[in-house]
Amino acid sequence: MKCNSCGDSIGDIEIICHGCNEAYHFACSISERTYRAKANHAKLSWRCIKCRQGKSATNTDTRATASGSESEIDKETSDSDAEINPITFTTILKELNSSIKLLAEKFDQQNVSLKKLIEDNDKLTEEVKLLRKTVESKDKQIELLSQRINHLEQHKRRKYVEIHGVKQSKDESAEEKFQKISEEIGCADVAYKSVSQVSLKKGDFLLVKLKSEE
């Protein structure tokens, strides 16, 4: 058997190509060490360089043919899309411009509304300040009125005198008792309107209403 690469005879050691079924020297095809290191299935499927180059060329032609077909399909699809969708770049720009103008108008409207809200808020703030001042003024007036009422009550109480420790008796009236007490303490000339005998749980006393100085 001769080597398909160099044409010399092959002895006992040889390697067979799985593609063309031709014999080769290890020196003319693959190193013996590399071949021996391969797995059994790799040894059985080993191909010579001619078969490998032929397969590669076939695969390249197949891929080129497939790529050409895909390019034609893509071109046809692109042409079809161009026929179906007539929108041009200028039309798209016009639509975008219209959308931008619409958004700008809405923004201006929102800006006007915001300014109005700010103005209304400022007015309300001023009104609140005025109301606070009014409330403070009213509080001061209420305080003054309270002081005035207290003063009047104190002034009114000065017209009454309570004389405790005077027991109630049938033989002597309340006025007689007051006159007697007034003479004893040197105040017989005190002017009064009325004298009443009051009896309570805490004790009896005379309630004398004095005449006003006015």
XYZ file of C-alpha atoms in Angstrom:
214
model
C 0.000 0.000 0.000
C 1.336 3.412 -0.973
C 1.054 6.752 0.852
C -1.505 9.010 -0.811
C 0.724 12.005 -0.065
C 4.310 10.996 -1.014
C 3.598 7.839 -3.076
C 6.091 5.659 -1.162
C 5.199 2.277 0.161
C 3.762 2.029 3.668
C 4.924 -0.686 6.039
C 2.996 -2.085 8.943
C 2.352 1.339 10.551
C -0.197 3.368 8.651
C -3.138 5.731 9.136
C -6.348 5.587 7.087
C -8.407 8.687 6.158
C -12.086 8.325 7.064
C -13.072 10.583 4.166
C -11.218 9.186 1.133
C -10.215 5.818 2.667
C -6.585 6.404 1.559
C -3.469 5.435 3.556
C -0.856 7.924 4.805
C 2.491 7.956 6.550
C 2.415 9.603 9.956
C 5.172 11.889 8.721
C 3.018 12.924 5.731
C -0.200 13.558 7.654
C -0.116 13.825 11.453
C 2.482 13.068 14.102
C 2.169 9.597 15.533
C 2.256 10.958 19.080
C -0.673 13.286 18.419
C -2.643 10.524 16.719
C -2.022 8.047 19.540
C -3.237 10.632 22.080
C -6.640 10.918 20.382
C -9.683 9.001 21.613
C -10.851 5.961 19.647
C -13.833 7.742 18.081
C -11.525 10.600 17.013
C -9.127 8.120 15.416
C -11.965 6.469 13.487
C -13.230 9.838 12.207
C -9.804 11.280 11.289
C -9.618 12.954 7.848
C -6.640 13.924 5.747
C -5.888 17.531 4.878
C -7.334 17.167 1.360
C -10.665 15.927 2.698
C -10.724 18.622 5.367
C -10.032 21.358 2.801
C -12.692 19.987 0.487
C -15.286 19.956 3.302
C -14.349 23.488 4.327
C -14.783 24.734 0.755
C -18.142 22.980 0.517
C -19.292 24.539 3.795
C -18.100 27.963 2.633
C -20.081 27.678 -0.609
C -23.131 26.540 1.326
C -22.863 29.459 3.757
C -22.353 31.927 0.902
C -25.416 30.576 -0.887
C -27.491 30.749 2.306
C -26.226 34.260 3.058
C -27.107 35.374 -0.456
C -30.592 33.941 -0.084
C -31.067 35.681 3.249
C -29.871 38.968 1.740
C -32.375 38.626 -1.069
C -35.139 37.851 1.437
C -34.158 40.844 3.605
C -34.087 43.078 0.545
C -37.497 41.888 -0.586
C -38.868 42.369 2.945
C -37.359 45.849 3.152
C -38.800 46.788 -0.235
C -42.167 45.408 0.836
C -42.081 47.425 4.072
C -41.175 50.544 2.125
C -44.206 50.026 -0.088
C -46.553 49.317 2.866
C -45.328 52.199 5.126
C -45.219 55.478 3.108
C -44.401 57.725 6.122
C -41.385 59.838 5.277
C -38.784 61.344 7.573
C -40.229 64.828 6.994
C -43.678 63.685 8.090
C -42.239 62.210 11.277
C -40.452 65.479 12.036
C -43.686 67.431 11.524
C -45.549 65.142 13.897
C -42.806 65.467 16.497
C -42.860 69.247 16.112
C -46.636 69.307 16.619
C -46.310 67.149 19.723
C -43.630 69.449 21.132
C -45.810 72.522 20.532
C -48.757 70.843 22.241
C -46.615 69.956 25.245
C -45.271 73.520 25.361
C -48.828 74.925 25.407
C -49.807 72.578 28.216
C -46.689 73.576 30.125
C -47.566 77.270 29.739
C -51.092 76.598 31.006
C -49.748 74.732 34.008
C -47.301 77.567 34.647
C -50.135 80.127 34.620
C -52.179 77.967 36.992
C -49.193 77.633 39.304
C -48.655 81.406 39.375
C -52.329 81.943 40.229
C -52.108 79.415 43.042
C -49.048 81.205 44.407
C -50.859 84.558 44.292
C -53.920 83.092 46.027
C -51.686 81.560 48.668
C -49.998 84.923 49.279
C -53.412 86.593 49.687
C -54.545 83.931 52.135
C -51.317 84.353 54.079
C -51.952 88.102 54.406
C -55.543 87.463 55.489
C -54.346 85.037 58.143
C -51.897 87.645 59.437
C -54.700 90.237 59.665
C -56.965 87.760 61.445
C -54.219 86.998 63.948
C -53.797 90.706 64.670
C -57.568 91.047 65.082
C -57.678 88.100 67.471
C -54.813 89.543 69.500
C -56.636 92.883 69.686
C -59.856 91.166 70.788
C -57.956 89.220 73.428
C -56.604 92.479 74.839
C -60.106 93.987 74.864
C -61.457 90.912 76.649
C -58.697 91.190 79.227
C -59.521 94.864 79.822
C -63.237 94.088 80.125
C -62.509 91.295 82.585
C -60.480 93.692 84.704
C -63.275 96.256 84.509
C -65.913 93.740 85.582
C -63.753 92.601 88.474
C -63.276 96.206 89.539
C -67.028 96.851 89.402
C -67.738 93.742 91.434
C -65.224 94.822 94.043
C -66.733 98.318 94.080
C -70.222 96.869 94.463
C -69.144 94.732 97.392
C -67.900 97.823 99.214
C -71.532 98.900 99.657
C -72.217 95.883 101.859
C -70.961 95.237 105.376
C -71.296 91.940 107.223
C -71.318 92.036 111.024
C -70.855 88.518 112.353
C -71.597 87.248 115.846
C -74.964 88.990 116.079
C -77.597 86.455 117.052
C -81.168 86.702 115.922
C -83.703 87.818 118.568
C -87.406 88.652 118.630
C -87.067 91.575 121.070
C -84.764 93.658 118.877
C -84.849 94.368 115.114
C -81.847 94.192 112.802
C -81.739 98.005 112.443
C -81.831 98.501 116.196
C -78.964 96.079 116.595
C -76.918 97.902 113.922
C -77.577 101.327 115.464
C -76.537 100.043 118.856
C -73.333 98.554 117.464
C -72.604 101.752 115.477
C -72.918 103.883 118.600
C -70.657 101.562 120.570
C -67.838 101.749 117.967
C -68.278 105.475 117.334
C -69.862 105.226 113.856
C -73.375 106.351 114.658
C -73.423 108.739 111.703
C -72.925 105.952 109.084
C -75.580 106.269 106.380
C -77.215 103.038 105.318
C -80.114 101.931 103.173
C -81.082 98.690 104.830
C -80.096 96.174 107.481
C -80.966 92.481 107.278
C -80.582 89.612 109.709
C -79.060 86.566 108.005
C -79.025 83.095 109.509
C -76.742 80.437 108.028
C -75.228 77.187 109.226
C -71.940 78.951 109.819
C -73.693 81.486 112.058
C -75.911 84.564 112.224
C -74.823 87.990 111.007
C -76.133 91.396 110.000
C -75.949 92.410 106.322
C -75.851 96.189 106.016
C -76.261 97.935 102.666
C -74.577 101.337 102.788
C -75.672 104.377 100.851
C -73.655 105.252 97.733
C -71.221 108.130 97.968
C -72.444 109.490 94.626
